[in-house]
CSV table of C-alpha atoms in Angstrom, one decimal:
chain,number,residue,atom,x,y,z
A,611,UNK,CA,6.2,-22.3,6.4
A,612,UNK,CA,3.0,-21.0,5.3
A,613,UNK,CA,0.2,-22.9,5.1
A,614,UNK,CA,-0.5,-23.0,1.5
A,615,UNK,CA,2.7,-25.6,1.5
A,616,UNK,CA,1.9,-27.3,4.7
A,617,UNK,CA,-1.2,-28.1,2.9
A,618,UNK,CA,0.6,-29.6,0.3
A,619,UNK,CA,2.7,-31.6,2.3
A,620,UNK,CA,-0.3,-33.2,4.3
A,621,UNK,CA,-2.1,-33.9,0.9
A,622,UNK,CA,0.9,-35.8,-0.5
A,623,UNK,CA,0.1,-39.5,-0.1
A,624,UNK,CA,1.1,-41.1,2.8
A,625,UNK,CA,3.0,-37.6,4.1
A,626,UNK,CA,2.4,-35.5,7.4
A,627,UNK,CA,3.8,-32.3,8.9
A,628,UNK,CA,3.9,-31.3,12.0
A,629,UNK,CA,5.3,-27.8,12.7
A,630,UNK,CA,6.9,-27.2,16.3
A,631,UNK,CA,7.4,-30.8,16.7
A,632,UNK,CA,10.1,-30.3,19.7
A,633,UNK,CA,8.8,-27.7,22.7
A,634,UNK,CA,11.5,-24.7,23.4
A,635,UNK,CA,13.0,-26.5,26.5
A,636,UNK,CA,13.3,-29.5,24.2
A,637,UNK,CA,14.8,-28.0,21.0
A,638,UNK,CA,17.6,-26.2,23.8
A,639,UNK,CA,18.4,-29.8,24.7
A,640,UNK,CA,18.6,-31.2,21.2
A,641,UNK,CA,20.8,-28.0,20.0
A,642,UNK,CA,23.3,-28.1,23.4
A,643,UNK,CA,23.8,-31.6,22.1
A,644,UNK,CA,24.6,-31.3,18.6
A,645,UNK,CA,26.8,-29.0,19.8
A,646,UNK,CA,28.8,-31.4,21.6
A,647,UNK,CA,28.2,-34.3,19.5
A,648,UNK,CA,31.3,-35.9,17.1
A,649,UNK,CA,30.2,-37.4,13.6
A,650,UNK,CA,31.9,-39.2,11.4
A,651,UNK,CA,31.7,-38.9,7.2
A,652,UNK,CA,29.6,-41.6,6.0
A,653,UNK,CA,29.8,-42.3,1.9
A,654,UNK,CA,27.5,-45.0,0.6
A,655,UNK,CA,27.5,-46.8,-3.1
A,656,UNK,CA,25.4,-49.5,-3.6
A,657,UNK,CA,25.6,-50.9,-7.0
A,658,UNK,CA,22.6,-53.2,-6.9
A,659,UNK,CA,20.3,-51.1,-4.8
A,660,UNK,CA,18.0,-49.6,-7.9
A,661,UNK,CA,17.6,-53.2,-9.3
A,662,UNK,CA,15.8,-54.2,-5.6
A,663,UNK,CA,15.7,-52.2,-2.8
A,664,UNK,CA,15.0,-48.9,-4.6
A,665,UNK,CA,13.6,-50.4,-8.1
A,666,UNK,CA,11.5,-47.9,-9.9
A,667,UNK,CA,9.5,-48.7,-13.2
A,668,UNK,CA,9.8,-44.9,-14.5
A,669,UNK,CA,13.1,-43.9,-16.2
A,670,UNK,CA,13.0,-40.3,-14.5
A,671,UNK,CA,13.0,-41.8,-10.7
A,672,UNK,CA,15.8,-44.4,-11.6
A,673,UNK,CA,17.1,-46.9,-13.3
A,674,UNK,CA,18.2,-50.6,-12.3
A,675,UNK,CA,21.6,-50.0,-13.9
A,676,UNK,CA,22.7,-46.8,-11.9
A,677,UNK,CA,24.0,-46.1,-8.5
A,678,UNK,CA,22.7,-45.4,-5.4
A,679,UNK,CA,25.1,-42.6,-3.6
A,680,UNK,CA,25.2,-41.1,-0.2
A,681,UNK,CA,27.2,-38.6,1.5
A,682,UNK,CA,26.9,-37.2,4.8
A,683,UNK,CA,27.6,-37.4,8.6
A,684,UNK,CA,26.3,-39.3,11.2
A,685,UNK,CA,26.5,-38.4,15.0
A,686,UNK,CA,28.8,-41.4,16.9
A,687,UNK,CA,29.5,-40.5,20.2
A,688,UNK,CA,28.0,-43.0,23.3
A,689,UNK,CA,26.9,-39.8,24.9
A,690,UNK,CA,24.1,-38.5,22.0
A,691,UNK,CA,23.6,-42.1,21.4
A,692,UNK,CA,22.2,-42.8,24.7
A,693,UNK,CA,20.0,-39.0,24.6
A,694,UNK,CA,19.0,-40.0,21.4
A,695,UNK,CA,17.5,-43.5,22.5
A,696,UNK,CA,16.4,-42.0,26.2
A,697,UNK,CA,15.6,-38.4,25.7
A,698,UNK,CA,14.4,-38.2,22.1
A,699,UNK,CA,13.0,-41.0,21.2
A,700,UNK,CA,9.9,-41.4,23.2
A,701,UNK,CA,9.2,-37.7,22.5
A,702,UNK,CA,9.0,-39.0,18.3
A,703,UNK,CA,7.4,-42.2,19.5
A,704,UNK,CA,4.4,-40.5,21.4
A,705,UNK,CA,4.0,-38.0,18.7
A,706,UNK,CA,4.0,-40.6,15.6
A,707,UNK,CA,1.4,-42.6,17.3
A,708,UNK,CA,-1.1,-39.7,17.2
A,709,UNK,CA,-0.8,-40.2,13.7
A,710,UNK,CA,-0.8,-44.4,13.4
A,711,UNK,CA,-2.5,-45.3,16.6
A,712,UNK,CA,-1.1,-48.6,16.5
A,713,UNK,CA,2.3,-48.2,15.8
A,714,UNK,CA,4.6,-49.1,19.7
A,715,UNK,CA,8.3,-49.9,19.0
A,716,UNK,CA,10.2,-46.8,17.6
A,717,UNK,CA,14.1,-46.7,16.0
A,718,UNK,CA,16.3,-44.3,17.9
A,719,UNK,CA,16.5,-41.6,15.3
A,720,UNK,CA,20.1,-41.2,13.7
A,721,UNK,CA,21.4,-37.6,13.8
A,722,UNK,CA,22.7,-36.9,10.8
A,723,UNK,CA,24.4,-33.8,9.9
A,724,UNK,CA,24.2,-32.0,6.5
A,725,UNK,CA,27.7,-30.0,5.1
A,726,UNK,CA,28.6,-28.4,1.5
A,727,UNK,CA,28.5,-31.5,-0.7
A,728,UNK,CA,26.2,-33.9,1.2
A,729,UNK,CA,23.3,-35.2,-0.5
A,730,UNK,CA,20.8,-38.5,-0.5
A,731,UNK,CA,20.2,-40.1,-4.1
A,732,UNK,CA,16.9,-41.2,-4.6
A,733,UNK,CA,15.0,-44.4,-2.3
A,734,UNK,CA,12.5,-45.5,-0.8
A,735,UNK,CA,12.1,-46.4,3.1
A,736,UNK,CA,9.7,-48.9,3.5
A,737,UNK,CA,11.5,-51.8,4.5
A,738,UNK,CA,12.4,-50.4,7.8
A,739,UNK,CA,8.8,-49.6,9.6
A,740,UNK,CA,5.2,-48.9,8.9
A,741,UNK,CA,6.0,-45.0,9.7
A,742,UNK,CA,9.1,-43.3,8.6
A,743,UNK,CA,10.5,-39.7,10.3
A,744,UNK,CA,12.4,-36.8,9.2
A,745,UNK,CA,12.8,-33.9,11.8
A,746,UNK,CA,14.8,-30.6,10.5
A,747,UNK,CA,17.3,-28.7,13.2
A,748,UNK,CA,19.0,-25.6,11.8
A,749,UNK,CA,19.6,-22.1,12.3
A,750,UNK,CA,17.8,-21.0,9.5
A,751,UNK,CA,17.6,-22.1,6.0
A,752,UNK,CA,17.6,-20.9,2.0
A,753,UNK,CA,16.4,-22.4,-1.0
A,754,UNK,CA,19.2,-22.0,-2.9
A,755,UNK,CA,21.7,-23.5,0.0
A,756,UNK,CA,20.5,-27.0,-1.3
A,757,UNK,CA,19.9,-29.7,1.0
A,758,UNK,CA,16.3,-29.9,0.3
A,759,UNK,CA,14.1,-33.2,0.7
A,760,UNK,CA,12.1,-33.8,-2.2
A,761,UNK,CA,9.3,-36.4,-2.8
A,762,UNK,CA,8.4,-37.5,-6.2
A,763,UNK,CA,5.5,-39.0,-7.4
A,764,UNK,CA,5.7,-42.7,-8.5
A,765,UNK,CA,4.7,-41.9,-12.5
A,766,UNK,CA,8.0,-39.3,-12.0
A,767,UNK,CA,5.8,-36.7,-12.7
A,768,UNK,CA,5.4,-34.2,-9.9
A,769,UNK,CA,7.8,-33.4,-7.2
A,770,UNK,CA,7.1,-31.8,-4.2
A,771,UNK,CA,10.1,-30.2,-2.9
A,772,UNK,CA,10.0,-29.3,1.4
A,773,UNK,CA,11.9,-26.4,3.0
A,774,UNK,CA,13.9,-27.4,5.8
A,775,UNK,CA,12.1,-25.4,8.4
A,776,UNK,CA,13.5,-25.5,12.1
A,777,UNK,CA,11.9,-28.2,13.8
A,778,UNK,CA,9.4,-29.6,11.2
A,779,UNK,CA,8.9,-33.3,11.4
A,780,UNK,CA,7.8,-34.9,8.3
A,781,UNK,CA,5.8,-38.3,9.3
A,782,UNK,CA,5.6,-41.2,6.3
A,783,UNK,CA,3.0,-44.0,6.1
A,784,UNK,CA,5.7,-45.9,4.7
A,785,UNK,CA,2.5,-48.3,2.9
A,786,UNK,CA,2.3,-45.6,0.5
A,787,UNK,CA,5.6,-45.6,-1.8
A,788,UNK,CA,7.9,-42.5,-1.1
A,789,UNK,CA,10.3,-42.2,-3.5
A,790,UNK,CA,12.5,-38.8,-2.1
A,791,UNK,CA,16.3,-37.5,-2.1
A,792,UNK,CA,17.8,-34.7,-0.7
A,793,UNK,CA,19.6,-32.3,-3.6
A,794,UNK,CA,23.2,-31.7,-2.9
A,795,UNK,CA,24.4,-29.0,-0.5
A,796,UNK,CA,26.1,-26.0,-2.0
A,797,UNK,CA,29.5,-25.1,-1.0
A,798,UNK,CA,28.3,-21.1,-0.3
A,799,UNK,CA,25.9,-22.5,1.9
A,800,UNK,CA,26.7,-21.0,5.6
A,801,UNK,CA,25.8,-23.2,7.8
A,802,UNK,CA,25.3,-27.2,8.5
A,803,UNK,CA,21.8,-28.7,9.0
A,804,UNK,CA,20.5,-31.3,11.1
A,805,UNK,CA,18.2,-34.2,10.7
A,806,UNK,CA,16.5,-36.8,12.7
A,807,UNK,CA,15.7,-40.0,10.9
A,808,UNK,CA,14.3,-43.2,11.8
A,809,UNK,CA,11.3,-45.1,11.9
A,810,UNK,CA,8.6,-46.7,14.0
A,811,UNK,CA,6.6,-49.8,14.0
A,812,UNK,CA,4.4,-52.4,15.1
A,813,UNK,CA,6.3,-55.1,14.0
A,814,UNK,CA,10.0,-54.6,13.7
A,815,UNK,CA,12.0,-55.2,16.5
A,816,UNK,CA,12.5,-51.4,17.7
A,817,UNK,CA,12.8,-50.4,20.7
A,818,UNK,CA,9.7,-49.8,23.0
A,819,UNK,CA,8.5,-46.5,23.5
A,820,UNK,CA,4.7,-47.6,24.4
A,821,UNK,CA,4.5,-49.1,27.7
């Protein structure tokens, strides 16, 4: 990522990047685990979501009427479960509360795993914390392989599109309204991605990463 876009990213409201998130010992971990992790499909509709959860007031984010639709895969197994709440977690925590000093409890992060066809419709993500994650694992990425988080402004004017760069957290003040999807993965794309998500906070009931 070059700097001009990193730029771009931490000028977005409410956004920060963090390159490097994961040291080399700890990204060997994480990968040796995906590696040996077992996911499952998960496919979401949720009729009433863009009338609620997800309302928009600007036709071009969405519209109560539609749809919202997921597709992807979601890491099951007890064993990444328990080094995704042991192992991972506090390393997110500690980092996230360089950025909102206040923030203690912390959502183990899902793992979810990106494959030709999977995509996120457009939400929002501040009902679940006061900071919101997305970390990027891959082997390398391209534009055109889809898959790309996007963030779009709430007069659904501007987009600001983010390349999936190997271990590039993107933090969310989650106060600040952060409409984004991820675009649809192509079926010539080569290889899977990975993504952490979660979120942290001072006042849902997370677990405790601050002690």
């Amino acid at each position: 990522m070059n700097s001009n876009l990193e730029n771009k990213i931490n000028s977005w409201p409410g956004l920060k990047a963090k390159r490097n998130f994961f040291s080399k010992n700890m990204m060997q971990k994480i990968k040796s685990q995906i590696n040996k992790a077992k996911f499952d499909c998960v496919y979401q509709e949720r009729e009433s979501h863009y009338s609620h959860v997800f309302n928009s007031m600007n036709e071009r984010i969405t519209e109560s009427d539609e749809v919202y639709i997921s597709n992807y895969y979601q890491a099951v197994d007890d064993d990444t479960s328990y080094f995704l709440k042991n192992i991972v977690a506090p390393v997110i925590g500690r980092e996230i509360k360089k950025f909102m000093p206040n923030v203690r409890n912390i959502m183990p992060p899902q793992l979810m795993r990106f494959s030709p066809g999977s995509f996120l419709r457009m939400h929002v993500d501040d009902y679940a914390g006061e900071a919101g994650y997305t970390i990027f694992i891959n082997e390398g990425w391209k534009w055109d392989f889809g898959g790309i988080l996007s963030f779009v402004s709430q007069g659904g004017d501007t987009a600001l599109p983010i390349f999936p760069e190997d271990n590039l957290a993107i933090i969310r003040d989650e106060s600040k309204k952060s409409f984004h999807f991820v675009s649809q993965q192509t079926a010539y794309s080569n290889s899977d991605q990975y993504l952490f998500v979660g979120w942290a906070s001072d006042k849902k009931k997370h677990e405790k990463f601050d002690r």
